[in-house]
CSV table of C-alpha atoms and ligand atoms in Angstrom, one decimal:
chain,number,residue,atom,x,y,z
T,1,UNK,CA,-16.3,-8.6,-7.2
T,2,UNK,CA,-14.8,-6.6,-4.6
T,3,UNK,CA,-11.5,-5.8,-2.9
T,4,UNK,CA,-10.9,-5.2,0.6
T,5,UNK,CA,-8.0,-3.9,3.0
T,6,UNK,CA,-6.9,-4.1,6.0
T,7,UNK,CA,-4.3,-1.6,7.7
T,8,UNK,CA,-3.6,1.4,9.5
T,9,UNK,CA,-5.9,4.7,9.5
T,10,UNK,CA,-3.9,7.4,11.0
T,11,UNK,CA,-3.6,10.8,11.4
T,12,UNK,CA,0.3,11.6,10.6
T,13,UNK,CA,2.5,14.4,11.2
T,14,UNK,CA,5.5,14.7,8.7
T,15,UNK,CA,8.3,16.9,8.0
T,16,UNK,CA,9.8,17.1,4.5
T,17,UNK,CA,12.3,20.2,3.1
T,18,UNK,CA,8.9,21.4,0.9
T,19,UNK,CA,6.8,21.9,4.7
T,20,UNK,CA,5.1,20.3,7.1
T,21,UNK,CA,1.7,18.7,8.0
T,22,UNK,CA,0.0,18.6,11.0
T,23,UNK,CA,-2.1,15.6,12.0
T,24,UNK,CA,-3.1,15.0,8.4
T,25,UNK,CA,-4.9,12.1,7.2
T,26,UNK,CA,-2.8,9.2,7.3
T,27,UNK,CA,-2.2,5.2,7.5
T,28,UNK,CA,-1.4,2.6,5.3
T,29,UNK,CA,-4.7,1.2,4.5
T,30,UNK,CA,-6.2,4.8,3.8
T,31,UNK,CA,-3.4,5.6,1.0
T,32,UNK,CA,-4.2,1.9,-0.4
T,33,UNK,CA,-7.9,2.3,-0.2
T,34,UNK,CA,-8.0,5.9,-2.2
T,35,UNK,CA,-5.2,4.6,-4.7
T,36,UNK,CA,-7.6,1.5,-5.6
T,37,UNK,CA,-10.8,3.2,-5.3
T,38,UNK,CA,-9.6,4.5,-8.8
T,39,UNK,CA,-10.5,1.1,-10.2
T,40,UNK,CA,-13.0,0.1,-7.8
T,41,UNK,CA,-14.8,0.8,-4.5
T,42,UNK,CA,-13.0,-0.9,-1.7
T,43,UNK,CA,-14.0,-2.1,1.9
T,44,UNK,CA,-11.7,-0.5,4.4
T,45,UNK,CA,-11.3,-2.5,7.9
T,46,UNK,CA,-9.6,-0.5,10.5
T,47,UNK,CA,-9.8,1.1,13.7
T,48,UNK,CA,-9.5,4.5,14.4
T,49,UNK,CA,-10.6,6.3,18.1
T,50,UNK,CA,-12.9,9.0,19.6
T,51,UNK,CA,-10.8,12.1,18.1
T,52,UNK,CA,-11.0,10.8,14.6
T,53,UNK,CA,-12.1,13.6,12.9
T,54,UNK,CA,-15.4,12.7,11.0
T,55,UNK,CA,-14.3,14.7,8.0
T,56,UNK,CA,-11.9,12.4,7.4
T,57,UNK,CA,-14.1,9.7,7.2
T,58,UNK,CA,-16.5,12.3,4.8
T,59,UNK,CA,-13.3,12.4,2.6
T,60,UNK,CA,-13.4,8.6,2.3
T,61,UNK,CA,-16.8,7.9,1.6
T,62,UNK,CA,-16.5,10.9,-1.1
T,63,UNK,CA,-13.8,8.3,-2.5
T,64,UNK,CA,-15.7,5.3,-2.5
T,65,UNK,CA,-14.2,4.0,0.0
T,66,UNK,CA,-16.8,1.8,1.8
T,67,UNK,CA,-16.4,2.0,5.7
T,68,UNK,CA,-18.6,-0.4,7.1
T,69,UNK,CA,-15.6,-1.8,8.5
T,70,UNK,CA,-13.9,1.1,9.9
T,71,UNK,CA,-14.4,0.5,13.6
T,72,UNK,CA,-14.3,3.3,16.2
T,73,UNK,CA,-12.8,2.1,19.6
T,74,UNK,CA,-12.5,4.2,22.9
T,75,UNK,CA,-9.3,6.2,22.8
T,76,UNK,CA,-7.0,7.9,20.5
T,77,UNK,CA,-6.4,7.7,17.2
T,78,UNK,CA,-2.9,5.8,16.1
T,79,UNK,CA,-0.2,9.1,15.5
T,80,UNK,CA,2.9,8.7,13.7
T,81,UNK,CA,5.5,11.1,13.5
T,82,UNK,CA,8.2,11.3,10.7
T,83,UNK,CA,10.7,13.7,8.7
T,84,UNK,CA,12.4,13.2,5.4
T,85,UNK,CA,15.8,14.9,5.0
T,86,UNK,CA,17.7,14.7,2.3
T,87,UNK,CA,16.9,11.2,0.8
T,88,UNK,CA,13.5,11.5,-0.1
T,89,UNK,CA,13.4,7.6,-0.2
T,90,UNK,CA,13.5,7.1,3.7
T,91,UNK,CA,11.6,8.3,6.3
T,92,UNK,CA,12.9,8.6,9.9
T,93,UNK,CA,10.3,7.8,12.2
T,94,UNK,CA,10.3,10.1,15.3
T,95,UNK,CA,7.7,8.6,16.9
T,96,UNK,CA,4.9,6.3,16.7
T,97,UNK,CA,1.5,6.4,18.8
T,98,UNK,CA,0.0,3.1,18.5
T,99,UNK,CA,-3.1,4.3,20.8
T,100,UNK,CA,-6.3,2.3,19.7
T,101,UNK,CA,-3.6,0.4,17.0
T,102,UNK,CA,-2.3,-1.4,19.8
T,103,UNK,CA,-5.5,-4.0,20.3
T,104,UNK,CA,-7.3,-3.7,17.3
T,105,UNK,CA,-8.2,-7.2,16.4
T,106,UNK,CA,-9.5,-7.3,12.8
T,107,UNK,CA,-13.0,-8.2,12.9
T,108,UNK,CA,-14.3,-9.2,9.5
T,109,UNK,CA,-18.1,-7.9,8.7
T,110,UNK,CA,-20.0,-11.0,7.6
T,111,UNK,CA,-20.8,-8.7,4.2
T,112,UNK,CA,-17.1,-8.6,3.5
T,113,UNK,CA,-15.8,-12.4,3.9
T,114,UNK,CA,-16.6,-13.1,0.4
T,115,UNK,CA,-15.3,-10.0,-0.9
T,116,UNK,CA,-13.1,-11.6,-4.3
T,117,UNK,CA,-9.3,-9.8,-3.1
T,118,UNK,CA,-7.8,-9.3,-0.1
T,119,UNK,CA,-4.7,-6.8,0.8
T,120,UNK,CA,-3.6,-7.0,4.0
T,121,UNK,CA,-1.1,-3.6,4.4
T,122,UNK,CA,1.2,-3.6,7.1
T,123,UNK,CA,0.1,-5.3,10.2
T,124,UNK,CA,1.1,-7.7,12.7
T,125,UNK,CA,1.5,-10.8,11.0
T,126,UNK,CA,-0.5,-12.6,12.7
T,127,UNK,CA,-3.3,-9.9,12.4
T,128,UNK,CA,-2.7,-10.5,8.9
T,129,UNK,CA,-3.3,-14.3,9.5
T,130,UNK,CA,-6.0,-14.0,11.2
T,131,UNK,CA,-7.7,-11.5,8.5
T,132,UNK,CA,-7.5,-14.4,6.0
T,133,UNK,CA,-8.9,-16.9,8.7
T,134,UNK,CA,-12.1,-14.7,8.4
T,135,UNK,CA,-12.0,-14.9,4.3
T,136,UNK,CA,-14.1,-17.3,2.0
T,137,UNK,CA,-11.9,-18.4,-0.5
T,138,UNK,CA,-10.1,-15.1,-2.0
T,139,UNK,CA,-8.7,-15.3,-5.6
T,140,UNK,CA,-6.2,-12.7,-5.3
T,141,UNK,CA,-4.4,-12.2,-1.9
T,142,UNK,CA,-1.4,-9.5,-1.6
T,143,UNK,CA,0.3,-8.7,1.6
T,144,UNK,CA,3.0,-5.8,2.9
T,145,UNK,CA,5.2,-6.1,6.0
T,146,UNK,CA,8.2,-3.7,7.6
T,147,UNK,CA,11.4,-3.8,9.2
T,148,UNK,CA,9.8,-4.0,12.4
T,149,UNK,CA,7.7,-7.3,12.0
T,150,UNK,CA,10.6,-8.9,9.6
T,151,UNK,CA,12.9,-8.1,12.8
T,152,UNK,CA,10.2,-9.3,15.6
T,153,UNK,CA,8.1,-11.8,13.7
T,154,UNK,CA,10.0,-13.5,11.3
T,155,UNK,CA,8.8,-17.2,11.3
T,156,UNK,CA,5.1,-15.4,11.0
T,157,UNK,CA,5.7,-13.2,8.4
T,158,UNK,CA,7.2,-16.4,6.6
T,159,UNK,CA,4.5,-18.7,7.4
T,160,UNK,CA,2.1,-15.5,5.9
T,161,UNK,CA,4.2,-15.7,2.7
T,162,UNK,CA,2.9,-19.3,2.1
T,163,UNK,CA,-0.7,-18.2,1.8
T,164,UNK,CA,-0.4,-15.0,-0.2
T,165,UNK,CA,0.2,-14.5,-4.0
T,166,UNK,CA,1.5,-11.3,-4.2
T,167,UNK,CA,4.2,-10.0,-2.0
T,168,UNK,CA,4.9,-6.0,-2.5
T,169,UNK,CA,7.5,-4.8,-0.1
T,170,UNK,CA,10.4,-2.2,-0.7
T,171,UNK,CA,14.3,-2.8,-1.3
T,172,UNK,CA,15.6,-2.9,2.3
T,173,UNK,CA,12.2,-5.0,3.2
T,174,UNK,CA,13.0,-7.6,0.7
T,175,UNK,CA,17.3,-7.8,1.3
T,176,UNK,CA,16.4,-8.4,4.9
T,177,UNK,CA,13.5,-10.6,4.6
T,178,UNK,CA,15.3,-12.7,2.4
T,179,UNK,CA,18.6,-12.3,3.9
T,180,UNK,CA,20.2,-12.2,0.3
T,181,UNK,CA,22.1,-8.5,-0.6
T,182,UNK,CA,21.4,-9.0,-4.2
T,183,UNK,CA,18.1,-7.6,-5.4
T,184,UNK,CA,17.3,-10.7,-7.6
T,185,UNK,CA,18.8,-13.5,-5.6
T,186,UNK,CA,16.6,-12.1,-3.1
T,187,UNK,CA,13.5,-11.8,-4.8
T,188,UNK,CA,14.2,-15.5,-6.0
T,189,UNK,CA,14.3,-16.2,-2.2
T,190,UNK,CA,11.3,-14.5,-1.3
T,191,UNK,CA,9.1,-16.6,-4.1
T,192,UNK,CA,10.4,-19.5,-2.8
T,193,UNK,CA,8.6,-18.6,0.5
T,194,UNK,CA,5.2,-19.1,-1.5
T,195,UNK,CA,4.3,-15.7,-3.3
T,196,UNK,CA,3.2,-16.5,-7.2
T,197,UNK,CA,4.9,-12.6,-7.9
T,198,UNK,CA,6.8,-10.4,-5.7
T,199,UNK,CA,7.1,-6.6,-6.0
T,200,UNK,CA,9.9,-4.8,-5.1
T,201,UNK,CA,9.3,-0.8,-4.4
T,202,UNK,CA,12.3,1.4,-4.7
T,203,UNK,CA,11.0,4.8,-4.5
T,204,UNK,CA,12.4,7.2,-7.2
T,205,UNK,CA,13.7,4.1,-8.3
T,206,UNK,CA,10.4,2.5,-9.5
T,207,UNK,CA,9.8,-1.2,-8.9
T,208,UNK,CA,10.3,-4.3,-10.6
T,209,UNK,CA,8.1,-7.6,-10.5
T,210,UNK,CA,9.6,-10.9,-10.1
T,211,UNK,CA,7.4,-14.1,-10.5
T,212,UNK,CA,9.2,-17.4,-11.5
T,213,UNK,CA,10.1,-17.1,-15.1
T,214,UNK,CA,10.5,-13.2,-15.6
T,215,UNK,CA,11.1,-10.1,-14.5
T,216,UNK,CA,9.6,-6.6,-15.5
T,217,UNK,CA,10.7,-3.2,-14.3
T,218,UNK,CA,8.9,0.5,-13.9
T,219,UNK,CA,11.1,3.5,-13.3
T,220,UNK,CA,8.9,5.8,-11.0
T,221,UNK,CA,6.8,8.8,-13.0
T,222,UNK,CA,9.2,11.7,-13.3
T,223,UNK,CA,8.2,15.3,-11.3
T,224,UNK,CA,9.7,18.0,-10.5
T,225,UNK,CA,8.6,18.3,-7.3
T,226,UNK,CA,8.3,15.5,-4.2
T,227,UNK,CA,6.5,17.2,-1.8
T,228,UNK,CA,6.2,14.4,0.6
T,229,UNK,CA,6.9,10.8,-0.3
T,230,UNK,CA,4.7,9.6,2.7
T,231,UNK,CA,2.2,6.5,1.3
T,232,UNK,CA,3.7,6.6,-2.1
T,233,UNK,CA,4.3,2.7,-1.1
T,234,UNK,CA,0.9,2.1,-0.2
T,235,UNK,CA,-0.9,4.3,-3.4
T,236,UNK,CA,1.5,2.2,-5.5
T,237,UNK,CA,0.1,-1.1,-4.1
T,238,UNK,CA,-3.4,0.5,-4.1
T,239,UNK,CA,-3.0,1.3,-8.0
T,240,UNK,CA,-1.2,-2.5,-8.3
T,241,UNK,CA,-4.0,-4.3,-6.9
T,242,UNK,CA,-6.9,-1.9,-7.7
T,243,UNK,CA,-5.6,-2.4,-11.3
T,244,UNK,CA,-5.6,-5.9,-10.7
T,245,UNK,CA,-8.8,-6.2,-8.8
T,246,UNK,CA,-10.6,-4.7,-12.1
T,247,UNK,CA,-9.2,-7.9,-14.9
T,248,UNK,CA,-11.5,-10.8,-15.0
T,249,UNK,CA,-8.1,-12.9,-16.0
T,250,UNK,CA,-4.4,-12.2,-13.8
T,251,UNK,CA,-1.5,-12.6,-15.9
T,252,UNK,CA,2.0,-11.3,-17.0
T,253,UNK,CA,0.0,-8.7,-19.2
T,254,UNK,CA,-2.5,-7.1,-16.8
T,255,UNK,CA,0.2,-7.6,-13.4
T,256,UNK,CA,2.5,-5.5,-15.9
T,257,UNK,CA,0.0,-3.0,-16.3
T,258,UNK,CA,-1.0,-3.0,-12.9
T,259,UNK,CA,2.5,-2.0,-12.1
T,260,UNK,CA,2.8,1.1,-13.9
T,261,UNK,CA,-0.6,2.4,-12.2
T,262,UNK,CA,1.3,1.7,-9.2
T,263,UNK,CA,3.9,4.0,-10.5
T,264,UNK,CA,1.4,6.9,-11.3
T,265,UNK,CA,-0.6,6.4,-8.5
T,266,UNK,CA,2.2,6.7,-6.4
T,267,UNK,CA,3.3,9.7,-8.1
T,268,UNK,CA,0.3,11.6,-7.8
T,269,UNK,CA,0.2,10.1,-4.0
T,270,UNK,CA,3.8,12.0,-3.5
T,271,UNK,CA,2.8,15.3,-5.3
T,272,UNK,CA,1.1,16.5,-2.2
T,273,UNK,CA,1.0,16.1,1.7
T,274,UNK,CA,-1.2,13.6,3.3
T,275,UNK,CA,-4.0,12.6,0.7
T,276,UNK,CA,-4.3,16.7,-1.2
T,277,UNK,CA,-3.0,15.3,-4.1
T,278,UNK,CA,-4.2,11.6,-4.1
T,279,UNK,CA,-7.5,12.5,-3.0
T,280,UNK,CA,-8.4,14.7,-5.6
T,281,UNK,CA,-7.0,12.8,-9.2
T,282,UNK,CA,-9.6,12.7,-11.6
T,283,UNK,CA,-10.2,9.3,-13.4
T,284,UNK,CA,-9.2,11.5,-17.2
T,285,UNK,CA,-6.1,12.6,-15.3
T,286,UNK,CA,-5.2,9.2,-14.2
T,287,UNK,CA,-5.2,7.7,-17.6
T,288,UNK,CA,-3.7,10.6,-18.9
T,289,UNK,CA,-0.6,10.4,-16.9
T,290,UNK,CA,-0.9,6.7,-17.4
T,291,UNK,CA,-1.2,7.5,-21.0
T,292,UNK,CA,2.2,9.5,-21.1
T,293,UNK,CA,4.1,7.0,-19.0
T,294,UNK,CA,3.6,4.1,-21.3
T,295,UNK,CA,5.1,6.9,-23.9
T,296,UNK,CA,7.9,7.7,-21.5
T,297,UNK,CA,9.1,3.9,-21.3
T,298,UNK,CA,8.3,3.2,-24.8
T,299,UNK,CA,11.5,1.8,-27.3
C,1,AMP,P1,4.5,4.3,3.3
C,1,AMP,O1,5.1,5.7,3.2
C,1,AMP,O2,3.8,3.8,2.1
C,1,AMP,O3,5.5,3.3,3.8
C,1,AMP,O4,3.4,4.4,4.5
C,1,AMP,C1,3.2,5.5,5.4
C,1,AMP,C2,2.0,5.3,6.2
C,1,AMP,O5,2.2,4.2,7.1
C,1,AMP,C3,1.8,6.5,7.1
C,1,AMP,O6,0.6,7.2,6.7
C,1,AMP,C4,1.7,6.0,8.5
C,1,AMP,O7,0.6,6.4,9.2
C,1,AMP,C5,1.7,4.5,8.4
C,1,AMP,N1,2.5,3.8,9.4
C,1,AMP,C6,3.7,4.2,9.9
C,1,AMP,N2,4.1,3.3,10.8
C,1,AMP,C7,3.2,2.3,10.9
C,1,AMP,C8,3.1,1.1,11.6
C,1,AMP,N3,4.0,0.7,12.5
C,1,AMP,N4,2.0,0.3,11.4
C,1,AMP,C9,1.1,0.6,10.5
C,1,AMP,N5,1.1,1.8,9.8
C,1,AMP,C10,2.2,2.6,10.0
């Protein structure tokens, strides 16, 4: 019983109009890893270099994040830049440091090849191949992707799609993937490619689940103030498949429930900068902001 991840630790600078961060603690398999550690204590694989900051790595064990995995390779740490403007749903990347990112090569420790689910956050698709090369027999598989690899790697992300059951990826991921404007012709499209359920993210928009005979929505959890929307994708999948991770049985019940913790993990994930917010929910606050959202949606 065990989930494990594989993505990007990074150490990200970002710009929104509530401040600014410098080299916090960043990457999309650290946000998913302390968004599901509410459930469950997850196996992080990674890479990260010589400048890694070991307090990072403090924070995550203080998590339950389990970093066996978590390689350290000679160089620097992968950077990425970004800036939100007004629309709080989109960051522009200003830059993006692969460093040590660029070869990592996902090495699965023998201790983790059994481990029951599997997400692989956004990688090179053929990374992400590879990573379930390394697996014995997963039950539950999700998987991410971007822009970028959809652009550059289509035919692998689409041969990836045929081994995965859940797909989570946001609007614009999921139009271009599919090549299909509308929202739900597109997410038809995208099952099609293999997924059993595909999510769709849509920031303050919340997310809906598509699987082949029905459809559920989530708004996102209401605040007053986004401080920086940086991983909210990632905590959401974290709480999705943490959630999930946790139920002895998958079906339309617990995936619906798994996708409002998505919403409030990703709201507590947007709350702060880097992980100040995410990193320090409290399992009563989780399910008491779970507890109101399932009043907020209620009619
Ligand atoms: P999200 O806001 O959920 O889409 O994820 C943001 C995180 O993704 C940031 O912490 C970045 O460090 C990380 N990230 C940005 N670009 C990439 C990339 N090309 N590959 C992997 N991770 C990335």
């Amino acid at each position: 019983m065990s989930l494990l991840v594989v993505g990007s630790v990074a150490l990200d600078t970002v710009r929104t109009p509530h401040g600014r961060i410098e080299e916090g603690l960043g990457g999309s398999a650290t946000y998913f890893s302390v968004a599901a550690g509410m459930f469950r204590p997850v196996r992080l694989v990674a890479v990260v270099g010589e400048d890694f900051p070991g307090r990072h790595v403090r924070f995550l064990v203080s998590r339950g994040v389990d970093v066996r995995g978590l390689e350290r390779a000679a160089g620097r740490t992968f950077r990425w830049t970004g800036e939100y403007t007004g629309d709080m749903n989109q960051a522009e990347t200003l830059r993006t440091e692969l460093n040590v990112f660029a070869s990592f090569r996902p090495k699965i420790p023998d201790a983790y090849r059994k481990s029951r689910d599997v997400f692989l956050a956004n990688i090179d698709p053929d990374l992400q191949a590879e990573v379930l090369d390394q697996m014995v027999n997963p039950r539950l598989v999700g998987c991410d992707t971007m822009n970028y690899w959809i652009e550059s790697k289509r035919s692998a992300v689409k041969k990836l799609l045929r081994r995965v059951h859940f797909l989570l990826v946001n609007e614009a991921e999921a139009r271009q993937l599919a090549g299909e404007e509308n929202l739900i012709k597109a997410a038809r499209a995208l099952l099609r490619m293999g997924p059993g359920a595909v999510v769709v993210k849509r920031g303050e928009y919340g997310a809906l689940l598509f699987r082949e005979c029905s459809m559920c929505w989530v708004p996102a959890y209401p605040l007053e103030c986004v401080r920086d929307p940086t991983g909210a994708g990632d905590s959401f999948a974290g709480g999705f498949m943490g959630y999930l991770s946790r139920c002895r049985a998958v079906g339309e019940r617990e995936m619906r429930k798994a996708l409002a913790f998505g919403s409030v993990l990703a709201s507590f994930c947007v709350e702060g900068f880097s992980l100040r917010r995410l990193g320090r929910v409290r399992a009563e606050e989780l399910h008491a902001r779970y507890r109101t959202f399932r009043e907020l949606t209620r009619f």
